[in-house]
C-alpha atoms as a printed R data frame, in Angstrom:
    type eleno elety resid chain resno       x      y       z
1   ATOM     1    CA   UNK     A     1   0.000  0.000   0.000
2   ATOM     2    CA   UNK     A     2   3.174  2.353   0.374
3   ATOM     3    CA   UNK     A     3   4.582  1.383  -2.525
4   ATOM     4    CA   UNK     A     4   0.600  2.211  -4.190
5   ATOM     5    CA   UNK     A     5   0.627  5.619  -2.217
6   ATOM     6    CA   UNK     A     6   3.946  6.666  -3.710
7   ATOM     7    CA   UNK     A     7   3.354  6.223  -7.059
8   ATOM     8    CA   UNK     A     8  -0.118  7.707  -7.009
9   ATOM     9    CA   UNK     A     9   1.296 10.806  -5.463
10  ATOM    10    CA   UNK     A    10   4.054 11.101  -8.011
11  ATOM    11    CA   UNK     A    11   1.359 10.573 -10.581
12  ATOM    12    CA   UNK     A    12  -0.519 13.707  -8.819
13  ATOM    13    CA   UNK     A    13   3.288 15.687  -8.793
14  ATOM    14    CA   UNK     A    14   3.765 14.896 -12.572
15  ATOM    15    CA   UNK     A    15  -0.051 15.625 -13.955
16  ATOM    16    CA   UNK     A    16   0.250 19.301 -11.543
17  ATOM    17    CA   UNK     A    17   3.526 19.889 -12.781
18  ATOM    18    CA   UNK     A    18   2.557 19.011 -16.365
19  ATOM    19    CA   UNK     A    19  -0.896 21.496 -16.007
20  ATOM    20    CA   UNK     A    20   1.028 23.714 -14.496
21  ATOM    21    CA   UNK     A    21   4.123 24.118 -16.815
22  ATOM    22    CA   UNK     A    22   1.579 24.754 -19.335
23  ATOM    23    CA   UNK     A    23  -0.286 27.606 -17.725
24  ATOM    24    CA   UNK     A    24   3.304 29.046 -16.852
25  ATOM    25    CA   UNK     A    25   4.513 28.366 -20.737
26  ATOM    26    CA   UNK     A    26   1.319 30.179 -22.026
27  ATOM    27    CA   UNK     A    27   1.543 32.751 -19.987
28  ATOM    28    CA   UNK     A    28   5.284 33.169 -20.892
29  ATOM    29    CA   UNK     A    29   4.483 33.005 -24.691
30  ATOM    30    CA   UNK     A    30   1.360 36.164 -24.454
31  ATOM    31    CA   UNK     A    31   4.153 38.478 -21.985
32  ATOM    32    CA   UNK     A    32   1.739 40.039 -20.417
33  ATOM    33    CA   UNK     A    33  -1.146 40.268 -23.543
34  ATOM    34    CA   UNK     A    34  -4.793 38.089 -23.624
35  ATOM    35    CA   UNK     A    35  -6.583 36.869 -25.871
36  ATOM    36    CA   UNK     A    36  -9.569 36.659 -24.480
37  ATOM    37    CA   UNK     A    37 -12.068 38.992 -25.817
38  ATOM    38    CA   UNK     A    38 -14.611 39.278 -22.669
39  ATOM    39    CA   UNK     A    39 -15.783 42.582 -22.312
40  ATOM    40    CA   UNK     A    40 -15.578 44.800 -19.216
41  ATOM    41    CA   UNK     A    41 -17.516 47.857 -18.228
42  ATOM    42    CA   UNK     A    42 -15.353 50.445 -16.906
43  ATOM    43    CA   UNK     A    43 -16.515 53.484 -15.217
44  ATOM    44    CA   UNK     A    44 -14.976 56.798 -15.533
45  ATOM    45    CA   UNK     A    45 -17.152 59.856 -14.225
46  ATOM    46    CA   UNK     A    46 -19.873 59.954 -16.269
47  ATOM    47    CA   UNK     A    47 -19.268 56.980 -19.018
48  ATOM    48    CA   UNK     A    48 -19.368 53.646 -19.222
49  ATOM    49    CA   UNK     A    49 -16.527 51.645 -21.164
50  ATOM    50    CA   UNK     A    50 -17.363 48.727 -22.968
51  ATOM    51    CA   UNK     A    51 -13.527 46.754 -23.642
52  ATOM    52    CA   UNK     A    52 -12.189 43.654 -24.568
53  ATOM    53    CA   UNK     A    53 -10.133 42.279 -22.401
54  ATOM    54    CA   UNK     A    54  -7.240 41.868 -25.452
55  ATOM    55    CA   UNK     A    55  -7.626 45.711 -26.327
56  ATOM    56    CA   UNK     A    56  -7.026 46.474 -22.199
57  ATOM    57    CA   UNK     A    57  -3.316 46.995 -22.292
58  ATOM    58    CA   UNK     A    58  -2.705 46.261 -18.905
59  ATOM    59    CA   UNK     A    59  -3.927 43.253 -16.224
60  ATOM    60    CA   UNK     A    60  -4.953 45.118 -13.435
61  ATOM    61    CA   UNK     A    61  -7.509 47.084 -15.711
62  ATOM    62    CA   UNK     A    62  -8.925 43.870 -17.083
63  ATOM    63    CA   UNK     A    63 -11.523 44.276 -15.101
64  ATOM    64    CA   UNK     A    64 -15.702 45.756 -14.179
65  ATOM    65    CA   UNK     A    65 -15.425 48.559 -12.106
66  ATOM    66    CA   UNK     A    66 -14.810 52.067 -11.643
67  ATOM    67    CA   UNK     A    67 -10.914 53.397 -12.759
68  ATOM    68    CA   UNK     A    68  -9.416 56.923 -13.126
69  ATOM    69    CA   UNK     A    69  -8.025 56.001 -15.890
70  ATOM    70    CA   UNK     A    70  -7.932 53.173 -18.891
71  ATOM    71    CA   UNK     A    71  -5.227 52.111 -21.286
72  ATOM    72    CA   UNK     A    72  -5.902 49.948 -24.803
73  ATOM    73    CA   UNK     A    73  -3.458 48.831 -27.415
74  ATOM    74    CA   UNK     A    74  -5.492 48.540 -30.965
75  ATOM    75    CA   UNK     A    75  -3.892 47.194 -34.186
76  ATOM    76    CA   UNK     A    76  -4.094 49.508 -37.121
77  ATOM    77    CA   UNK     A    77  -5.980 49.409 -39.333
78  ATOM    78    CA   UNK     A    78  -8.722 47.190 -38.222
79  ATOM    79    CA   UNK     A    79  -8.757 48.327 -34.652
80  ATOM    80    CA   UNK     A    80  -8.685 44.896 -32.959
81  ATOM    81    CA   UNK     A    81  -6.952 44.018 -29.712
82  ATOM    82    CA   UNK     A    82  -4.416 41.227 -28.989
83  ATOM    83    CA   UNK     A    83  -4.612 37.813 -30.703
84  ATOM    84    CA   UNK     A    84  -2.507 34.773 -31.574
85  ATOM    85    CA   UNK     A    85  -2.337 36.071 -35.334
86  ATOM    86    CA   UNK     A    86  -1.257 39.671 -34.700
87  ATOM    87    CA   UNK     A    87   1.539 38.401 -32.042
88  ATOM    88    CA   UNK     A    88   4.451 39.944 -34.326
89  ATOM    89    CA   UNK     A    89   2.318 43.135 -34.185
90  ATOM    90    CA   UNK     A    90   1.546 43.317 -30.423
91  ATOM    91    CA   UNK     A    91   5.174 42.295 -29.397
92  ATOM    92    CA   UNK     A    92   6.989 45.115 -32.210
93  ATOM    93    CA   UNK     A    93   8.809 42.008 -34.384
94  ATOM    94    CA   UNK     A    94  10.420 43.311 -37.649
95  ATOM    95    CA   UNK     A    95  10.263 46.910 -38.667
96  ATOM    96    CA   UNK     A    96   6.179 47.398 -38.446
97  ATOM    97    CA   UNK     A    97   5.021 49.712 -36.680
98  ATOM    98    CA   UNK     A    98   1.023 48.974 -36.352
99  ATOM    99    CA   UNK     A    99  -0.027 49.404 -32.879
100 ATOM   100    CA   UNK     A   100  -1.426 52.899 -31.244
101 ATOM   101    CA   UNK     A   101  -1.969 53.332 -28.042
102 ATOM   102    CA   UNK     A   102  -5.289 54.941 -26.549
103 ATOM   103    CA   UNK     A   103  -6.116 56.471 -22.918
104 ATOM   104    CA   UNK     A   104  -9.508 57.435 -21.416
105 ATOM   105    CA   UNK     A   105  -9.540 59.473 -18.311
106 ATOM   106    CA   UNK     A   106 -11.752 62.630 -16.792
107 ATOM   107    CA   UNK     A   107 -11.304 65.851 -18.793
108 ATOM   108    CA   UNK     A   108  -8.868 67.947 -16.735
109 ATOM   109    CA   UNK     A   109  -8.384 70.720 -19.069
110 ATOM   110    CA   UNK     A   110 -10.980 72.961 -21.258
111 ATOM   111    CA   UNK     A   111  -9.124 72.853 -24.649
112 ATOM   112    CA   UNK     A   112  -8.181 69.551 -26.580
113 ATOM   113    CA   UNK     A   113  -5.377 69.717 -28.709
114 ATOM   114    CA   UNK     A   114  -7.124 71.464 -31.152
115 ATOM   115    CA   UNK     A   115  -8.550 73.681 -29.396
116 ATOM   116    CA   UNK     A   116  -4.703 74.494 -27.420
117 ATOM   117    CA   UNK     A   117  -2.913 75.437 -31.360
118 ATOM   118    CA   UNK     A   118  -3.789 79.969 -30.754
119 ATOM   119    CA   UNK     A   119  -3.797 80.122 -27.049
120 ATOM   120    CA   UNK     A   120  -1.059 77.853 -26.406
121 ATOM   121    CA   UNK     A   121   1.006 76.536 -29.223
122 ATOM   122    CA   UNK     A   122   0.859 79.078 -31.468
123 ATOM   123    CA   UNK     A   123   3.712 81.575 -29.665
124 ATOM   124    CA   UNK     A   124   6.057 78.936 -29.454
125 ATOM   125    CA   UNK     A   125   6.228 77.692 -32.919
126 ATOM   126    CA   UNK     A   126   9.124 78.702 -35.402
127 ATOM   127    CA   UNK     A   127   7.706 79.872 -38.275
128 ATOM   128    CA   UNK     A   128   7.931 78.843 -41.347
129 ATOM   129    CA   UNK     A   129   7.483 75.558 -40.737
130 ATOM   130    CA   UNK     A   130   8.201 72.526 -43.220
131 ATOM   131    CA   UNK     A   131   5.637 70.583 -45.307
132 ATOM   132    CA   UNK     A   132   4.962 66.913 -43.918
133 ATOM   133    CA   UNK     A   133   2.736 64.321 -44.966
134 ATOM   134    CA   UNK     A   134  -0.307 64.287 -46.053
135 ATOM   135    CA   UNK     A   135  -0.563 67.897 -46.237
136 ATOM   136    CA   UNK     A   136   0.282 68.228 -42.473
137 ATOM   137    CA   UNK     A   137   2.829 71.589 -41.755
138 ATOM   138    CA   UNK     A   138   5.541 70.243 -39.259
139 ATOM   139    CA   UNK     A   139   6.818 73.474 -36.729
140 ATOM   140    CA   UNK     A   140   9.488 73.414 -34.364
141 ATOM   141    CA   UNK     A   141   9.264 74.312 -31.076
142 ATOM   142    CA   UNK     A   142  11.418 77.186 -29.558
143 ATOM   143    CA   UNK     A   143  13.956 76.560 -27.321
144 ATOM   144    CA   UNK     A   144  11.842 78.578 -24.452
145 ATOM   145    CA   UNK     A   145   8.527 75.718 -24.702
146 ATOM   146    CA   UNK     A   146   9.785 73.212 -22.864
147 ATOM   147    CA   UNK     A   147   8.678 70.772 -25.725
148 ATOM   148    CA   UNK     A   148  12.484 69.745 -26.763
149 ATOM   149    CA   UNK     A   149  13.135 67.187 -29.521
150 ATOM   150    CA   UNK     A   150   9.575 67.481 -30.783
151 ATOM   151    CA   UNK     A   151   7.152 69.079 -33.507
152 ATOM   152    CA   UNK     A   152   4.147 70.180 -34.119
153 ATOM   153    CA   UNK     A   153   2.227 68.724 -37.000
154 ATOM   154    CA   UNK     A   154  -0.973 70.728 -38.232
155 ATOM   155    CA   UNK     A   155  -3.413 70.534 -40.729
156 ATOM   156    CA   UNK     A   156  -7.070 71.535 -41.848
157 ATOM   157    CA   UNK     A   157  -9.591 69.443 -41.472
158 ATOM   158    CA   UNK     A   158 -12.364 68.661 -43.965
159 ATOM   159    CA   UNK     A   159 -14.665 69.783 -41.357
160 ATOM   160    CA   UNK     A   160 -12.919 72.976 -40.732
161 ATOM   161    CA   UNK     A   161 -11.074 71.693 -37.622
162 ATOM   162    CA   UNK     A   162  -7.585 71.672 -36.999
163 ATOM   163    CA   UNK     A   163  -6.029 68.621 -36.724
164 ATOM   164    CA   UNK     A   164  -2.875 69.503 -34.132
165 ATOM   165    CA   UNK     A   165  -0.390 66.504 -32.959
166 ATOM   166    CA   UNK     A   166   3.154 66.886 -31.379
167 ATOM   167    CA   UNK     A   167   5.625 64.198 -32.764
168 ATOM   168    CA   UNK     A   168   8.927 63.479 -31.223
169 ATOM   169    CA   UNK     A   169  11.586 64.730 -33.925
170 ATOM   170    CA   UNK     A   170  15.065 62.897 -34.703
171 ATOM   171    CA   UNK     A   171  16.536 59.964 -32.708
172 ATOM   172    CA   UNK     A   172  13.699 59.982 -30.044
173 ATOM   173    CA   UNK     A   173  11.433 59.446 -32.616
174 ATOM   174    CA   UNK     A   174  13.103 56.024 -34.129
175 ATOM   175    CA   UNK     A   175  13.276 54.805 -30.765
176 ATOM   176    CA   UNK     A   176   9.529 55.209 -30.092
177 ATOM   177    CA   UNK     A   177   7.384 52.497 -31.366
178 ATOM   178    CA   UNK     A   178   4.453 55.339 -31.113
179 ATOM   179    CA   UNK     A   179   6.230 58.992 -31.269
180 ATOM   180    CA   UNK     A   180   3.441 61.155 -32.116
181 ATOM   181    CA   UNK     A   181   0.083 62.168 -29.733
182 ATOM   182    CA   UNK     A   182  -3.110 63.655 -29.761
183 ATOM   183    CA   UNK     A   183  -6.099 64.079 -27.703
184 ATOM   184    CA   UNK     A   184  -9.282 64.819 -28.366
185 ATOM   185    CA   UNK     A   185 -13.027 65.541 -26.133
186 ATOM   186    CA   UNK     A   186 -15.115 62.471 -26.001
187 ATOM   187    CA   UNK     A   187 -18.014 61.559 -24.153
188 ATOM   188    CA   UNK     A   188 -19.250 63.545 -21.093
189 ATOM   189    CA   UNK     A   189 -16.124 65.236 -19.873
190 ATOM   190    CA   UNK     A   190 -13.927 62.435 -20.976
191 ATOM   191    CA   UNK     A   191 -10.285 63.130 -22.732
192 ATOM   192    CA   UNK     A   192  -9.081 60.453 -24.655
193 ATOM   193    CA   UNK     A   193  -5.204 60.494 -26.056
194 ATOM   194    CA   UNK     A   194  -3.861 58.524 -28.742
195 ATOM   195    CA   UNK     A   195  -0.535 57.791 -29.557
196 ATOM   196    CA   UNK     A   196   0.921 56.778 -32.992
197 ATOM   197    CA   UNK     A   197   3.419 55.488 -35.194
198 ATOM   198    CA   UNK     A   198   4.864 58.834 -37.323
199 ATOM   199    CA   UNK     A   199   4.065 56.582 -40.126
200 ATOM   200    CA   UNK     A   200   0.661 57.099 -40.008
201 ATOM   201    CA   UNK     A   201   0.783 60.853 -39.736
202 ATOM   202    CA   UNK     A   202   0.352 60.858 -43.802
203 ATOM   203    CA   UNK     A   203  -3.136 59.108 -43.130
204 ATOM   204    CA   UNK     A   204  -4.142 61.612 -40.335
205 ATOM   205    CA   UNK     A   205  -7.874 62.055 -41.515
206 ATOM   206    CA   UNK     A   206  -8.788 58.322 -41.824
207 ATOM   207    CA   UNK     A   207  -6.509 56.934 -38.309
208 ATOM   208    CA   UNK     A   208  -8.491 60.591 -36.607
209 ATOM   209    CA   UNK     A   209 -11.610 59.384 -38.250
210 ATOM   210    CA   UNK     A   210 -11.667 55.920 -36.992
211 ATOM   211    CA   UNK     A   211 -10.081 56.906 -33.728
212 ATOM   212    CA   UNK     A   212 -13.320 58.622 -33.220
213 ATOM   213    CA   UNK     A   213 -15.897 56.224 -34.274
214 ATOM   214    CA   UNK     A   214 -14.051 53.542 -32.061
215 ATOM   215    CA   UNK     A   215 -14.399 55.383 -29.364
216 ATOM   216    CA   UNK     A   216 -17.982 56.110 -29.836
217 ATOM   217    CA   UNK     A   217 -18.318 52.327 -30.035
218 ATOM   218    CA   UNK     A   218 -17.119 52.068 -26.845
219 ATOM   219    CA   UNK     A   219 -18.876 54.630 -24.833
220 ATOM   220    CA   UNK     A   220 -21.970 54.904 -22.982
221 ATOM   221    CA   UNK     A   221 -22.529 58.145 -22.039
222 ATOM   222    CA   UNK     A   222 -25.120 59.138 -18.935
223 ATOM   223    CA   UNK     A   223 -26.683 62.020 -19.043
Protein backbone atom coordinates (compact mmCIF):
# COMPACT_ATOMS: atom_id res chain seq x y z
CA UNK A 1 0.00 0.00 0.00
CA UNK A 2 3.17 2.35 0.37
CA UNK A 3 4.58 1.38 -2.53
CA UNK A 4 0.60 2.21 -4.19
CA UNK A 5 0.63 5.62 -2.22
CA UNK A 6 3.95 6.67 -3.71
CA UNK A 7 3.35 6.22 -7.06
CA UNK A 8 -0.12 7.71 -7.01
CA UNK A 9 1.30 10.81 -5.46
CA UNK A 10 4.05 11.10 -8.01
CA UNK A 11 1.36 10.57 -10.58
CA UNK A 12 -0.52 13.71 -8.82
CA UNK A 13 3.29 15.69 -8.79
CA UNK A 14 3.77 14.90 -12.57
CA UNK A 15 -0.05 15.62 -13.96
CA UNK A 16 0.25 19.30 -11.54
CA UNK A 17 3.53 19.89 -12.78
CA UNK A 18 2.56 19.01 -16.37
CA UNK A 19 -0.90 21.50 -16.01
CA UNK A 20 1.03 23.71 -14.50
CA UNK A 21 4.12 24.12 -16.81
CA UNK A 22 1.58 24.75 -19.34
CA UNK A 23 -0.29 27.61 -17.73
CA UNK A 24 3.30 29.05 -16.85
CA UNK A 25 4.51 28.37 -20.74
CA UNK A 26 1.32 30.18 -22.03
CA UNK A 27 1.54 32.75 -19.99
CA UNK A 28 5.28 33.17 -20.89
CA UNK A 29 4.48 33.00 -24.69
CA UNK A 30 1.36 36.16 -24.45
CA UNK A 31 4.15 38.48 -21.98
CA UNK A 32 1.74 40.04 -20.42
CA UNK A 33 -1.15 40.27 -23.54
CA UNK A 34 -4.79 38.09 -23.62
CA UNK A 35 -6.58 36.87 -25.87
CA UNK A 36 -9.57 36.66 -24.48
CA UNK A 37 -12.07 38.99 -25.82
CA UNK A 38 -14.61 39.28 -22.67
CA UNK A 39 -15.78 42.58 -22.31
CA UNK A 40 -15.58 44.80 -19.22
CA UNK A 41 -17.52 47.86 -18.23
CA UNK A 42 -15.35 50.44 -16.91
CA UNK A 43 -16.51 53.48 -15.22
CA UNK A 44 -14.98 56.80 -15.53
CA UNK A 45 -17.15 59.86 -14.23
CA UNK A 46 -19.87 59.95 -16.27
CA UNK A 47 -19.27 56.98 -19.02
CA UNK A 48 -19.37 53.65 -19.22
CA UNK A 49 -16.53 51.65 -21.16
CA UNK A 50 -17.36 48.73 -22.97
CA UNK A 51 -13.53 46.75 -23.64
CA UNK A 52 -12.19 43.65 -24.57
CA UNK A 53 -10.13 42.28 -22.40
CA UNK A 54 -7.24 41.87 -25.45
CA UNK A 55 -7.63 45.71 -26.33
CA UNK A 56 -7.03 46.47 -22.20
CA UNK A 57 -3.32 46.99 -22.29
CA UNK A 58 -2.70 46.26 -18.91
CA UNK A 59 -3.93 43.25 -16.22
CA UNK A 60 -4.95 45.12 -13.43
CA UNK A 61 -7.51 47.08 -15.71
CA UNK A 62 -8.92 43.87 -17.08
CA UNK A 63 -11.52 44.28 -15.10
CA UNK A 64 -15.70 45.76 -14.18
CA UNK A 65 -15.43 48.56 -12.11
CA UNK A 66 -14.81 52.07 -11.64
CA UNK A 67 -10.91 53.40 -12.76
CA UNK A 68 -9.42 56.92 -13.13
CA UNK A 69 -8.03 56.00 -15.89
CA UNK A 70 -7.93 53.17 -18.89
CA UNK A 71 -5.23 52.11 -21.29
CA UNK A 72 -5.90 49.95 -24.80
CA UNK A 73 -3.46 48.83 -27.42
CA UNK A 74 -5.49 48.54 -30.96
CA UNK A 75 -3.89 47.19 -34.19
CA UNK A 76 -4.09 49.51 -37.12
CA UNK A 77 -5.98 49.41 -39.33
CA UNK A 78 -8.72 47.19 -38.22
CA UNK A 79 -8.76 48.33 -34.65
CA UNK A 80 -8.68 44.90 -32.96
CA UNK A 81 -6.95 44.02 -29.71
CA UNK A 82 -4.42 41.23 -28.99
CA UNK A 83 -4.61 37.81 -30.70
CA UNK A 84 -2.51 34.77 -31.57
CA UNK A 85 -2.34 36.07 -35.33
CA UNK A 86 -1.26 39.67 -34.70
CA UNK A 87 1.54 38.40 -32.04
CA UNK A 88 4.45 39.94 -34.33
CA UNK A 89 2.32 43.13 -34.19
CA UNK A 90 1.55 43.32 -30.42
CA UNK A 91 5.17 42.29 -29.40
CA UNK A 92 6.99 45.11 -32.21
CA UNK A 93 8.81 42.01 -34.38
CA UNK A 94 10.42 43.31 -37.65
CA UNK A 95 10.26 46.91 -38.67
CA UNK A 96 6.18 47.40 -38.45
CA UNK A 97 5.02 49.71 -36.68
CA UNK A 98 1.02 48.97 -36.35
CA UNK A 99 -0.03 49.40 -32.88
CA UNK A 100 -1.43 52.90 -31.24
CA UNK A 101 -1.97 53.33 -28.04
CA UNK A 102 -5.29 54.94 -26.55
CA UNK A 103 -6.12 56.47 -22.92
CA UNK A 104 -9.51 57.44 -21.42
CA UNK A 105 -9.54 59.47 -18.31
CA UNK A 106 -11.75 62.63 -16.79
CA UNK A 107 -11.30 65.85 -18.79
CA UNK A 108 -8.87 67.95 -16.73
CA UNK A 109 -8.38 70.72 -19.07
CA UNK A 110 -10.98 72.96 -21.26
CA UNK A 111 -9.12 72.85 -24.65
CA UNK A 112 -8.18 69.55 -26.58
CA UNK A 113 -5.38 69.72 -28.71
CA UNK A 114 -7.12 71.46 -31.15
CA UNK A 115 -8.55 73.68 -29.40
CA UNK A 116 -4.70 74.49 -27.42
CA UNK A 117 -2.91 75.44 -31.36
CA UNK A 118 -3.79 79.97 -30.75
CA UNK A 119 -3.80 80.12 -27.05
CA UNK A 120 -1.06 77.85 -26.41
CA UNK A 121 1.01 76.54 -29.22
CA UNK A 122 0.86 79.08 -31.47
CA UNK A 123 3.71 81.58 -29.67
CA UNK A 124 6.06 78.94 -29.45
CA UNK A 125 6.23 77.69 -32.92
CA UNK A 126 9.12 78.70 -35.40
CA UNK A 127 7.71 79.87 -38.28
CA UNK A 128 7.93 78.84 -41.35
CA UNK A 129 7.48 75.56 -40.74
CA UNK A 130 8.20 72.53 -43.22
CA UNK A 131 5.64 70.58 -45.31
CA UNK A 132 4.96 66.91 -43.92
CA UNK A 133 2.74 64.32 -44.97
CA UNK A 134 -0.31 64.29 -46.05
CA UNK A 135 -0.56 67.90 -46.24
CA UNK A 136 0.28 68.23 -42.47
CA UNK A 137 2.83 71.59 -41.75
CA UNK A 138 5.54 70.24 -39.26
CA UNK A 139 6.82 73.47 -36.73
CA UNK A 140 9.49 73.41 -34.36
CA UNK A 141 9.26 74.31 -31.08
CA UNK A 142 11.42 77.19 -29.56
CA UNK A 143 13.96 76.56 -27.32
CA UNK A 144 11.84 78.58 -24.45
CA UNK A 145 8.53 75.72 -24.70
CA UNK A 146 9.78 73.21 -22.86
CA UNK A 147 8.68 70.77 -25.72
CA UNK A 148 12.48 69.74 -26.76
CA UNK A 149 13.13 67.19 -29.52
CA UNK A 150 9.57 67.48 -30.78
CA UNK A 151 7.15 69.08 -33.51
CA UNK A 152 4.15 70.18 -34.12
CA UNK A 153 2.23 68.72 -37.00
CA UNK A 154 -0.97 70.73 -38.23
CA UNK A 155 -3.41 70.53 -40.73
CA UNK A 156 -7.07 71.54 -41.85
CA UNK A 157 -9.59 69.44 -41.47
CA UNK A 158 -12.36 68.66 -43.96
CA UNK A 159 -14.66 69.78 -41.36
CA UNK A 160 -12.92 72.98 -40.73
CA UNK A 161 -11.07 71.69 -37.62
CA UNK A 162 -7.58 71.67 -37.00
CA UNK A 163 -6.03 68.62 -36.72
CA UNK A 164 -2.87 69.50 -34.13
CA UNK A 165 -0.39 66.50 -32.96
CA UNK A 166 3.15 66.89 -31.38
CA UNK A 167 5.62 64.20 -32.76
CA UNK A 168 8.93 63.48 -31.22
CA UNK A 169 11.59 64.73 -33.92
CA UNK A 170 15.07 62.90 -34.70
CA UNK A 171 16.54 59.96 -32.71
CA UNK A 172 13.70 59.98 -30.04
CA UNK A 173 11.43 59.45 -32.62
CA UNK A 174 13.10 56.02 -34.13
CA UNK A 175 13.28 54.80 -30.77
CA UNK A 176 9.53 55.21 -30.09
CA UNK A 177 7.38 52.50 -31.37
CA UNK A 178 4.45 55.34 -31.11
CA UNK A 179 6.23 58.99 -31.27
CA UNK A 180 3.44 61.16 -32.12
CA UNK A 181 0.08 62.17 -29.73
CA UNK A 182 -3.11 63.65 -29.76
CA UNK A 183 -6.10 64.08 -27.70
CA UNK A 184 -9.28 64.82 -28.37
CA UNK A 185 -13.03 65.54 -26.13
CA UNK A 186 -15.11 62.47 -26.00
CA UNK A 187 -18.01 61.56 -24.15
CA UNK A 188 -19.25 63.55 -21.09
CA UNK A 189 -16.12 65.24 -19.87
CA UNK A 190 -13.93 62.43 -20.98
CA UNK A 191 -10.29 63.13 -22.73
CA UNK A 192 -9.08 60.45 -24.66
CA UNK A 193 -5.20 60.49 -26.06
CA UNK A 194 -3.86 58.52 -28.74
CA UNK A 195 -0.54 57.79 -29.56
CA UNK A 196 0.92 56.78 -32.99
CA UNK A 197 3.42 55.49 -35.19
CA UNK A 198 4.86 58.83 -37.32
CA UNK A 199 4.07 56.58 -40.13
CA UNK A 200 0.66 57.10 -40.01
CA UNK A 201 0.78 60.85 -39.74
CA UNK A 202 0.35 60.86 -43.80
CA UNK A 203 -3.14 59.11 -43.13
CA UNK A 204 -4.14 61.61 -40.33
CA UNK A 205 -7.87 62.06 -41.52
CA UNK A 206 -8.79 58.32 -41.82
CA UNK A 207 -6.51 56.93 -38.31
CA UNK A 208 -8.49 60.59 -36.61
CA UNK A 209 -11.61 59.38 -38.25
CA UNK A 210 -11.67 55.92 -36.99
CA UNK A 211 -10.08 56.91 -33.73
CA UNK A 212 -13.32 58.62 -33.22
CA UNK A 213 -15.90 56.22 -34.27
CA UNK A 214 -14.05 53.54 -32.06
CA UNK A 215 -14.40 55.38 -29.36
CA UNK A 216 -17.98 56.11 -29.84
CA UNK A 217 -18.32 52.33 -30.04
CA UNK A 218 -17.12 52.07 -26.85
CA UNK A 219 -18.88 54.63 -24.83
CA UNK A 220 -21.97 54.90 -22.98
CA UNK A 221 -22.53 58.14 -22.04
CA UNK A 222 -25.12 59.14 -18.94
CA UNK A 223 -26.68 62.02 -19.04
Amino acid sequence: MKVFYVFAALALLSLAISVGGKWFGRSIALAGHTDDTTLHEIVIGNNVILAPANAVRFDRQRRDGVAERLDLYLRWPGLDGYSDAARDDFNHAGDSRRILFLSFEERIMSRDMSGRLQPIYASMLVRPGTEGPGGTTLYAFDGRSGYQNEVLAVAAGPDGETFVARCLDGESAAESLAPCERDIHVGNDLSLSYRFPKELLGDWQKLDAAIRAKAASMLKTAG
